[in-house]
């Protein structure tokens, strides 16, 4: 067996074959042998930054460095035991740390020109990834700051390295933290200001921050003097664009020996002076203000004052005016009260009379004229108007400094007296009306422009809002509302008398006997009879309406009332005279029956006359029902216009009469009601100056 041995110095893939004879005969190629050249250069894995323990979310760069070689000569190969098996062939790569990144990393270099020539594998580097974010720890050597001295704060992050430290300060728990601008790589900071401190660590690019540290409170050793914040003027609430001054007062101290510090809960930083002036004020000035003094000589401080709260409101307050009394009586004085928030906080009050303004066609438009004695305002929030006799409107407003509130809503006092310049009349002119009746309110006076205004509870509007206003007349087709007061306002700026309209649930009373007591507002009489005749009135809540007389009249009508029929009877009577004489006895009996009818009628008439002095119903109507055999055409009924005037005459002026007739239109004088429909009574009051009524 023949063998040949050679030596090689280059890496590569080698194989051989044999040959013999002439011509040459070749064997098959042998198996190939790969020769790798291990170079003497050394590969090293480095971390940038050089943190062997990193935290989830941090970024780090791994680099493969070849000692003793130019970077351009090499290609790179990486191996890792981590779950991240990405193929990497570059000199370096960056990872964002996760739990998958944890493991060993190694690399080697391959020479670009020398085939199969590479460095040995580097020593592996272990990368540890922590899922939990680290927290900084803050320590202080002492917590009481000595006068003129300082305290050293130390911030530390126990895990890994490479941290820089940032410190924060805030005056108290309610204030916002502020950063101490300088950072410390050593983790220490000297401070001389009392307050609350904390810190945190940071490293990397982009910066990775630790959790904030614990909080440490430092206090200065203070002097006995007490600081107090005062407001000038003393208003804890001010309004947009008002001005105010805050002053830091040091008890038992000379102003010349103190320096001042302020702290606030807002973003404003007052100057280190005794006074802090705000003006114009904005809502952002709202907040708590505290101050303290520091002696100029040794910098020893007072304690912080108690905070004072300043509130800046975005809009001025809306005053509310009340008037008393609402209805005027002769000789009354009108008391006006203007309510505004914090009435004693420097307000002055101005009082105005409301003058109707109809030119702009708005329903609630008035000019305001200062009342006598109110030009410079009043310190008191009440004002008395003497000698007011007619309907009038008033408004008020308040002011302090350069700021005035809006005008209040107008309020009115009403009078039923009829002024010569303007008046309101109700048509039809009667005390009681049905709710379905059309009622007109007419304005009269020295003006060509009118509006009828009404107030329902606190709502103010004019007639055209719900009803019909034509010229100077307001027409109410059907009254639906409750508790309204109506009055006229003229284009020349005058008010009329007022009319109060109310509608209430009522009891119905007949001849002082209660016949209905429930929540219904009407009485239904389904079949009218003579027993329904009498005085009706209704009452509610202790108030009583005027009474109305309802008369029921029965009228008998016979066919004997026909003139042609009577003429025939007369002719027949002449022809049959002899027969009538023969029938004298029968006629005598008939005459007896007729006398009986007359006697009954006479007796009842006499009884009625006797009762008329005490019974108002009898006074107004005398009633005598005819007998069945009576041949008279109509029964005589005495109406109220024919009744003699007596002691009850004054009462009759307040009575509205209703008439229901019962007629006999049957044969032989049989009676039945011609009117069978319901008679409905409703309670509805309208009082001129005080109260009128609708039924």
XYZ file of C-alpha atoms in Angstrom:
695
model
C 0.000 0.000 0.000
C 1.412 3.289 -1.123
C 0.769 6.510 0.919
C 1.712 10.091 0.338
C 1.790 12.734 3.116
C 1.710 16.523 2.596
C 1.605 19.542 4.901
C -0.815 22.480 4.360
C -0.953 25.943 5.929
C -4.236 27.169 4.608
C -7.650 26.138 5.572
C -9.835 24.522 3.023
C -11.381 21.306 1.735
C -8.853 18.725 0.606
C -9.133 15.358 -1.318
C -6.856 13.052 -3.348
C -6.741 10.255 -6.048
C -4.205 7.815 -7.507
C -2.964 7.254 -11.084
C -0.771 4.717 -13.055
C 0.123 3.431 -16.528
C 0.318 4.932 -19.898
C -2.139 6.115 -20.806
C -2.841 7.296 -17.252
C -5.526 5.578 -15.309
C -7.101 7.541 -12.400
C -8.813 6.267 -9.302
C -11.924 7.798 -7.796
C -11.459 10.873 -5.568
C -11.062 10.215 -1.920
C -13.394 11.555 0.727
C -12.884 15.270 1.316
C -11.222 16.621 4.428
C -11.955 20.138 5.699
C -9.082 21.964 7.264
C -10.057 24.946 9.491
C -7.379 27.354 10.483
C -7.772 28.655 13.997
C -6.242 32.052 14.057
C -4.482 33.497 16.999
C -6.800 36.526 17.121
C -9.155 36.612 20.134
C -12.916 37.442 20.065
C -14.539 39.285 23.010
C -18.267 40.105 23.614
C -18.929 43.525 25.181
C -22.114 45.209 26.453
C -22.919 48.835 25.812
C -23.844 50.135 28.370
C -21.912 47.654 30.459
C -24.810 46.404 32.610
C -24.874 42.663 33.233
C -28.336 43.030 34.802
C -30.863 44.976 32.831
C -34.568 45.601 33.312
C -37.413 44.747 31.043
C -37.825 47.580 28.581
C -34.226 48.799 28.663
C -32.151 48.796 25.492
C -28.623 47.374 25.303
C -26.084 46.742 22.507
C -23.898 43.580 22.213
C -20.636 43.962 20.249
C -18.081 41.352 19.039
C -14.571 42.797 19.175
C -11.560 41.014 17.469
C -8.229 41.701 19.119
C -5.268 42.306 16.808
C -7.230 42.754 13.628
C -8.836 45.331 11.462
C -12.637 45.383 11.619
C -12.866 45.368 7.835
C -11.151 41.941 7.611
C -13.830 40.056 9.483
C -17.224 38.520 9.263
C -19.047 37.546 12.463
C -20.963 34.611 13.852
C -23.066 34.618 17.047
C -24.458 31.894 19.305
C -26.835 32.265 22.290
C -28.635 30.107 24.823
C -31.513 32.591 25.044
C -34.914 32.013 23.503
C -34.080 34.627 20.918
C -32.363 32.557 18.183
C -32.297 35.217 15.487
C -29.425 34.716 12.997
C -27.017 37.591 13.381
C -23.847 38.131 11.328
C -23.042 41.737 12.147
C -20.404 43.071 14.463
C -23.070 44.392 16.900
C -26.809 44.335 17.462
C -29.295 46.072 19.816
C -31.981 44.369 21.840
C -34.892 45.690 23.893
C -34.768 43.512 26.945
C -37.522 41.010 27.652
C -37.610 37.691 29.443
C -36.745 36.022 26.094
C -33.461 37.951 25.980
C -32.027 36.321 29.100
C -29.106 33.864 28.484
C -25.462 33.497 27.318
C -24.070 35.208 24.235
C -20.745 34.425 22.425
C -19.198 35.252 19.060
C -16.219 34.581 16.729
C -14.694 36.226 13.698
C -14.195 34.733 10.209
C -11.449 36.068 7.965
C -12.850 37.411 4.726
C -9.848 36.447 2.506
C -8.479 33.360 4.171
C -10.977 30.602 3.599
C -12.024 28.652 6.657
C -9.890 30.819 8.889
C -11.606 32.014 12.054
C -10.986 33.051 15.601
C -11.885 30.796 18.488
C -15.329 31.364 20.141
C -15.327 34.147 22.663
C -15.918 33.611 26.327
C -19.725 33.738 26.759
C -21.288 36.690 28.573
C -24.425 36.161 30.628
C -27.300 38.626 30.289
C -29.832 38.786 33.171
C -33.217 40.538 32.618
C -35.359 41.648 35.558
C -39.081 41.963 34.949
C -39.640 44.222 37.988
C -38.938 47.936 37.724
C -36.418 48.976 40.400
C -37.304 51.550 43.077
C -34.964 54.216 44.355
C -34.365 54.645 48.078
C -33.956 58.089 49.704
C -32.184 58.666 53.013
C -31.413 61.789 55.074
C -28.733 62.137 57.716
C -31.155 64.241 59.858
C -34.731 65.464 59.341
C -34.468 68.765 61.259
C -32.677 71.465 59.321
C -30.467 73.493 61.659
C -30.697 77.292 61.545
C -28.465 78.397 58.688
C -27.484 74.790 57.956
C -28.396 71.983 55.592
C -29.299 68.302 55.384
C -27.645 65.723 53.088
C -29.988 63.505 51.090
C -28.744 60.216 49.566
C -30.557 58.464 46.714
C -29.620 54.896 45.757
C -30.737 52.129 43.383
C -29.458 48.809 44.663
C -29.678 46.838 41.426
C -26.971 47.010 38.753
C -25.112 50.234 38.044
C -24.913 53.245 35.780
C -27.611 55.289 37.510
C -27.917 59.031 37.728
C -30.219 60.541 40.356
C -32.897 63.215 40.229
C -34.464 64.919 43.258
C -37.904 66.503 43.669
C -39.204 68.966 46.240
C -42.640 70.227 47.211
C -43.650 72.501 50.044
C -46.466 70.291 51.332
C -48.764 67.470 50.288
C -51.213 69.812 48.547
C -48.626 71.573 46.361
C -47.198 70.376 43.076
C -43.675 68.860 43.127
C -40.866 70.841 41.545
C -37.633 69.360 40.226
C -34.265 70.310 41.678
C -32.677 71.039 38.341
C -29.266 69.463 38.951
C -28.828 65.688 38.893
C -26.230 63.803 40.869
C -24.272 60.791 39.669
C -23.106 60.183 43.243
C -26.687 60.167 44.498
C -26.217 62.886 47.151
C -27.749 66.373 47.497
C -27.531 69.075 50.152
C -30.776 70.983 50.889
C -31.647 73.793 53.301
C -35.359 74.276 52.589
C -38.006 72.471 54.568
C -40.580 70.420 52.738
C -41.151 67.006 51.196
C -38.406 65.335 49.139
C -38.148 62.270 46.924
C -35.867 60.994 44.148
C -35.526 58.454 41.338
C -32.787 56.953 39.199
C -32.295 57.183 35.449
C -29.933 55.643 32.880
C -29.622 54.791 29.211
C -30.634 56.445 25.977
C -33.554 56.673 25.667
C -33.689 57.279 29.408
C -35.070 54.518 31.579
C -36.454 55.660 34.976
C -36.844 53.767 38.216
C -39.882 54.000 40.457
C -39.993 57.089 42.679
C -38.402 56.708 46.060
C -39.989 57.048 49.454
C -40.783 60.602 50.648
C -38.807 62.329 53.398
C -40.104 65.419 55.190
C -37.570 67.964 56.401
C -38.441 70.682 58.896
C -36.629 73.827 59.848
C -36.096 74.802 63.430
C -38.430 77.802 63.700
C -38.667 80.903 65.850
C -41.680 81.616 68.063
C -43.063 84.397 65.862
C -46.250 83.441 64.017
C -47.037 84.319 60.397
C -50.610 85.182 59.341
C -52.002 85.843 55.838
C -54.601 88.633 55.599
C -56.754 89.796 52.672
C -57.282 93.453 51.760
C -60.208 93.985 51.261
C -61.263 91.052 53.408
C -63.151 89.167 50.678
C -62.556 85.422 50.490
C -64.482 85.352 47.197
C -63.755 87.832 44.464
C -64.939 88.068 40.891
C -63.234 88.065 37.528
C -60.993 91.149 37.018
C -61.402 92.418 40.579
C -58.274 93.304 42.586
C -57.107 92.116 45.995
C -53.915 92.187 48.086
C -52.559 89.370 50.268
C -50.344 90.453 53.154
C -47.970 88.368 55.307
C -48.094 89.619 58.892
C -45.390 88.506 61.402
C -46.656 88.717 64.969
C -44.359 90.512 67.442
C -41.817 91.372 64.788
C -40.489 94.450 63.031
C -41.112 94.429 59.286
C -37.548 95.559 58.645
C -35.993 92.402 60.109
C -37.891 89.892 57.961
C -37.736 88.371 54.549
C -40.852 86.600 53.245
C -41.707 83.401 51.433
C -45.023 82.319 49.883
C -46.397 78.986 48.810
C -49.594 78.414 46.821
C -51.641 75.509 45.537
C -51.824 77.075 42.063
C -49.186 77.746 39.441
C -48.498 81.337 40.497
C -45.291 82.070 42.450
C -45.657 85.211 44.559
C -42.523 87.326 44.989
C -40.577 87.124 48.241
C -42.193 90.251 49.601
C -44.572 91.139 52.395
C -47.489 91.908 50.041
C -48.760 90.076 47.002
C -51.194 92.067 44.860
C -53.548 90.351 42.415
C -55.380 92.365 39.790
C -57.036 91.848 37.474
C -57.913 88.495 39.014
C -58.499 85.352 36.968
C -59.957 82.012 37.972
C -56.432 80.554 37.865
C -55.589 82.713 40.909
C -57.944 80.575 42.999
C -56.222 78.446 45.606
C -54.618 78.287 49.049
C -52.005 80.838 50.071
C -49.516 80.492 52.970
C -46.497 82.523 53.981
C -43.655 82.564 56.465
C -40.964 84.974 57.520
C -37.207 84.486 57.721
C -34.960 86.692 59.816
C -32.452 88.584 57.769
C -29.803 88.248 60.487
C -29.513 84.471 60.842
C -32.134 83.176 58.365
C -34.119 81.554 61.176
C -37.687 81.071 59.920
C -41.169 81.238 61.359
C -43.526 78.361 60.759
C -45.809 78.419 57.751
C -49.005 80.360 58.331
C -52.384 78.691 58.191
C -53.483 78.680 54.547
C -56.138 81.138 53.448
C -58.377 80.177 50.537
C -59.038 82.675 47.772
C -61.773 81.903 45.232
C -62.034 83.829 41.963
C -65.449 83.390 40.341
C -65.800 83.634 36.579
C -68.964 85.763 36.611
C -70.442 88.359 38.925
C -73.358 87.349 41.179
C -76.977 87.722 40.104
C -78.934 89.806 42.635
C -82.461 88.748 43.586
C -85.009 91.442 44.432
C -88.031 90.908 46.682
C -90.772 93.473 47.349
C -93.299 93.782 50.161
C -96.240 94.154 50.135
C -97.253 92.867 46.725
C -100.660 94.603 46.832
C -100.791 98.241 47.847
C -103.230 99.751 50.288
C -103.580 103.504 50.858
C -100.667 104.819 52.894
C -98.467 101.725 52.397
C -94.684 101.934 52.119
C -92.902 99.496 49.805
C -89.868 97.625 51.184
C -87.265 96.453 48.651
C -84.697 93.758 49.563
C -81.749 93.006 47.271
C -80.189 89.616 47.980
C -76.631 88.973 46.789
C -74.061 86.406 47.914
C -72.100 87.679 50.933
C -74.159 90.897 51.319
C -71.713 92.321 53.886
C -68.600 91.846 51.716
C -68.198 95.480 50.667
C -71.281 95.770 48.471
C -73.224 98.947 47.826
C -76.784 98.598 46.573
C -78.475 100.652 43.868
C -82.250 100.883 43.442
C -84.155 101.571 40.240
C -87.695 102.041 39.020
C -88.599 99.970 35.953
C -90.113 102.101 33.173
C -91.934 100.147 30.423
C -90.185 100.267 27.037
C -92.390 99.156 24.149
C -90.301 100.500 21.257
C -88.301 97.305 20.673
C -91.395 95.052 20.676
C -89.969 92.766 23.343
C -92.292 91.478 26.038
C -90.006 92.064 29.006
C -88.209 95.310 28.232
C -87.774 98.187 30.648
C -85.650 101.259 31.145
C -84.229 101.672 34.631
C -84.284 104.982 36.493
C -82.384 105.476 39.750
C -84.638 106.105 42.709
C -84.150 109.247 44.716
C -81.588 108.640 47.453
C -79.892 105.794 45.563
C -77.460 107.707 43.346
C -74.418 106.818 45.469
C -75.797 103.443 46.521
C -76.718 102.278 49.996
C -74.745 100.116 52.388
C -77.903 98.334 53.493
C -79.489 95.759 51.243
C -83.004 97.074 51.927
C -84.704 100.252 50.737
C -88.105 101.779 51.552
C -90.225 103.627 48.993
C -92.753 105.938 50.638
C -96.035 107.096 49.161
C -96.359 104.556 46.349
C -100.043 104.442 45.381
C -100.090 102.867 41.916
C -98.696 99.737 40.258
C -94.913 99.991 39.843
C -91.873 97.881 38.952
C -88.449 97.884 40.604
C -84.976 96.405 40.023
C -81.720 96.487 41.963
C -78.026 95.861 41.436
C -74.933 95.764 43.631
C -71.421 97.067 43.121
C -68.017 97.266 44.772
C -64.787 98.729 43.500
C -64.961 98.945 39.724
C -67.317 95.975 39.378
C -71.131 96.059 39.195
C -73.480 93.087 39.133
C -76.147 92.688 36.447
C -79.612 94.082 37.128
C -81.995 91.869 39.054
C -85.173 90.595 37.457
C -87.924 93.245 37.772
C -90.411 92.838 40.599
C -93.787 94.549 40.853
C -96.158 95.947 43.451
C -99.779 96.139 42.344
C -102.636 98.474 43.052
C -106.304 98.234 42.208
C -106.672 102.028 42.137
C -107.364 103.470 38.698
C -104.712 106.077 37.811
C -105.771 108.846 35.466
C -103.045 108.088 32.919
C -103.603 104.329 32.454
C -106.301 101.866 33.469
C -107.275 98.237 32.913
C -110.922 97.226 32.600
C -112.435 93.746 32.429
C -115.220 92.956 29.968
C -117.879 91.692 30.486
C -118.029 93.801 33.641
C -119.296 91.281 36.130
C -118.069 89.407 39.120
C -118.432 85.808 37.929
C -117.731 84.176 34.557
C -117.676 80.730 33.060
C -114.207 79.339 32.297
C -115.179 78.912 28.651
C -116.290 82.551 28.361
C -114.201 85.006 26.371
C -112.924 87.770 28.625
C -111.340 91.000 27.410
C -108.785 93.067 29.298
C -108.721 96.565 27.801
C -106.077 99.230 28.379
C -107.181 102.860 28.389
C -105.216 106.056 28.805
C -103.042 108.678 27.167
C -101.051 106.358 24.911
C -101.296 104.716 21.511
C -99.022 101.806 22.440
C -99.983 99.173 24.990
C -99.049 95.754 26.199
C -100.843 93.619 28.766
C -98.325 91.937 31.051
C -99.041 89.051 33.385
C -97.108 87.313 36.123
C -97.699 83.664 36.960
C -95.702 82.690 40.028
C -92.271 84.147 39.116
C -92.811 83.945 35.339
C -93.276 87.283 33.562
C -94.694 87.543 30.027
C -97.133 89.499 27.918
C -100.625 88.630 26.729
C -99.583 87.582 23.219
C -97.597 84.658 24.620
C -100.778 82.694 25.447
C -103.727 84.799 24.359
C -104.574 87.401 21.705
C -103.462 91.027 21.868
C -105.280 93.330 19.440
C -104.476 97.003 19.760
C -105.017 97.841 23.413
C -107.145 94.766 24.207
C -106.050 91.360 25.452
C -108.631 88.637 24.782
C -108.591 85.504 26.929
C -110.575 82.902 25.000
C -110.394 80.200 27.646
C -108.751 80.570 31.008
C -106.398 77.681 31.801
C -103.763 79.103 34.108
C -103.727 79.679 37.849
C -102.770 82.644 39.998
C -102.012 85.265 37.364
C -101.816 89.025 37.850
C -102.567 91.186 34.779
C -101.816 94.864 34.225
C -101.295 97.317 31.362
C -98.039 98.999 30.383
C -98.124 102.028 28.076
C -95.691 103.263 25.465
C -95.325 106.443 27.501
C -93.930 104.427 30.424
C -96.938 104.079 32.731
C -98.591 101.209 34.609
C -102.315 100.634 35.052
C -104.189 99.129 37.952
C -103.754 95.363 38.323
C -106.214 92.465 38.157
C -105.575 89.161 39.940
C -106.946 85.988 38.328
C -106.979 82.695 40.210
C -108.514 79.295 39.584
C -109.004 76.801 42.399
C -110.773 73.582 43.377
C -114.000 74.511 45.181
C -116.974 73.369 47.275
C -120.424 74.189 45.813
C -123.097 75.536 48.202
C -126.866 76.011 47.573
C -128.794 78.252 49.993
C -126.000 77.826 52.578
C -126.281 74.040 52.332
C -123.215 72.086 51.120
C -124.249 70.016 48.082
C -120.815 69.015 46.694
C -117.447 68.696 48.406
C -114.664 67.127 46.330
C -111.845 68.023 43.922
C -114.164 68.645 40.966
C -114.365 72.215 39.745
C -117.963 72.012 38.479
C -121.461 70.988 39.573
C -123.557 69.034 37.072
C -127.394 69.187 37.319
C -128.635 66.543 34.919
C -132.412 67.207 35.197
C -133.329 70.677 36.398
C -136.358 70.933 38.698
C -137.941 73.612 40.847
C -135.997 72.305 43.871
C -132.736 73.365 42.174
C -133.734 77.021 42.375
C -131.715 79.142 44.791
C -128.436 80.936 45.543
C -125.235 79.146 44.490
C -121.696 79.903 45.598
C -118.380 78.050 45.843
C -115.541 78.177 48.329
C -111.986 76.869 48.628
C -109.146 77.225 51.109
C -111.311 79.368 53.340
C -112.192 81.779 50.511
C -115.740 82.182 49.247
C -117.090 83.414 45.912
C -120.001 85.793 45.419
C -123.360 84.030 45.188
C -125.439 83.575 42.032
C -129.244 83.157 41.918
C -130.558 80.450 39.603
C -134.288 80.743 38.922
C -136.380 77.885 37.539
C -139.605 79.158 35.843
C -142.552 76.925 34.862
C -144.718 78.189 31.981
C -148.008 76.421 31.000
C -149.060 76.613 27.360
C -152.467 75.230 26.133
C -153.884 74.878 22.650
C -156.457 77.342 23.797
C -153.839 79.914 23.186
C -154.446 79.662 19.405
C -156.507 82.834 18.262
C -158.404 81.073 15.455
C -159.416 78.370 17.805
C -160.760 80.964 20.264
C -162.855 82.615 17.512
C -164.518 79.312 16.692
C -165.330 78.849 20.351
C -166.970 82.292 20.503
C -169.239 81.519 17.503
C -170.131 78.154 18.892
C -170.853 79.845 22.225
C -173.441 82.232 20.697
C -175.214 79.453 18.850
C -175.172 77.170 21.813
C -176.299 79.794 24.385
C -179.531 78.079 25.040
C -177.747 74.812 25.501
C -175.401 76.495 27.950
C -178.359 77.735 30.036
C -179.656 74.221 30.220
C -176.239 73.097 31.318
C -176.142 75.757 34.041
C -175.673 73.215 36.733
C -172.698 71.783 34.932
C -171.260 75.252 34.430
C -171.873 75.989 38.096
C -169.797 72.963 39.059
C -167.102 74.057 36.628
C -167.143 77.548 38.143
C -166.656 76.018 41.596
C -163.537 74.221 40.330
C -162.127 77.461 38.912
C -162.725 79.343 42.162
C -160.732 76.690 43.957
C -157.794 77.370 41.609
C -157.974 81.112 42.285
C -158.161 80.609 46.022
C -154.993 78.449 45.933
C -153.205 81.008 43.853
C -154.191 83.800 46.161
C -153.067 81.927 49.239
C -149.621 81.148 47.779
C -149.135 84.728 46.569
C -149.960 86.001 50.027
C -147.506 83.570 51.575
C -144.814 84.651 49.136
C -145.259 88.298 50.047
C -144.916 87.477 53.705
C -141.643 85.595 53.121
C -140.045 88.122 50.778
C -138.452 90.085 53.580
C -136.480 87.084 54.791
C -136.138 84.869 51.717
C -134.005 86.400 48.906
C -135.334 83.840 46.465
C -138.913 84.898 47.070
C -137.950 88.531 46.772
C -136.644 88.041 43.263
C -139.297 85.688 41.846
C -142.898 84.963 42.790
C -144.107 81.612 41.589
C -147.720 80.254 41.338
C -148.181 77.079 39.356
C -151.446 76.934 37.321
C -153.984 74.180 37.707
C -154.463 71.635 35.008
C -157.753 73.067 33.997
C -156.512 76.642 33.811
C -157.014 78.132 30.366
C -154.623 81.095 30.918
C -151.873 81.520 28.336
C -148.926 82.319 30.687
C -148.343 82.265 34.353
C -147.230 85.688 35.601
C -143.624 85.626 36.905
C -142.158 88.618 38.731
C -138.500 89.179 37.708
C -135.704 90.723 39.757
C -136.032 94.053 37.961
C -139.561 94.470 39.343
C -138.743 93.567 42.912
C -139.132 96.295 45.496
C -135.849 97.706 46.852
C -135.364 96.649 50.437
C -132.593 96.074 52.961
C -131.074 93.357 50.776
C -130.749 95.633 47.746
C -126.975 96.058 48.164
C -126.471 92.313 48.071
C -128.324 91.970 44.772
C -125.654 93.999 42.975
C -123.135 91.169 43.550
C -125.480 88.527 42.085
C -125.502 87.162 38.561
C -128.863 85.590 37.599
C -129.331 82.460 35.609
C -132.763 81.534 34.197
C -134.047 78.063 33.365
C -137.657 77.843 32.128
C -140.018 74.848 32.444
C -142.817 75.005 29.847
C -146.054 73.005 29.528
C -146.561 72.175 25.876
C -148.540 68.977 26.347
C -152.233 68.380 25.887
C -154.583 68.826 28.834
C -151.954 70.980 30.591
C -149.456 68.136 31.298
C -146.046 69.473 32.388
C -142.567 68.311 31.508
C -139.122 69.976 31.411
C -138.275 71.630 28.138
C -134.625 71.913 29.200
C -133.131 68.570 30.196
C -129.448 69.294 29.425
C -126.909 69.577 32.207
C -126.481 72.842 34.006
C -122.738 73.215 34.810
C -121.370 75.579 37.426
C -117.638 76.204 37.599
C -115.629 78.220 40.110
C -113.182 80.712 38.571
C -112.178 83.942 40.275
C -111.122 87.269 38.755
C -110.846 90.084 41.275
C -110.204 93.622 40.159
C -107.483 94.889 42.459
C -108.110 91.920 44.727
C -110.122 89.113 43.151
C -112.710 88.511 40.424
C -114.418 85.163 39.837
C -115.068 82.915 36.872
C -117.676 80.141 37.005
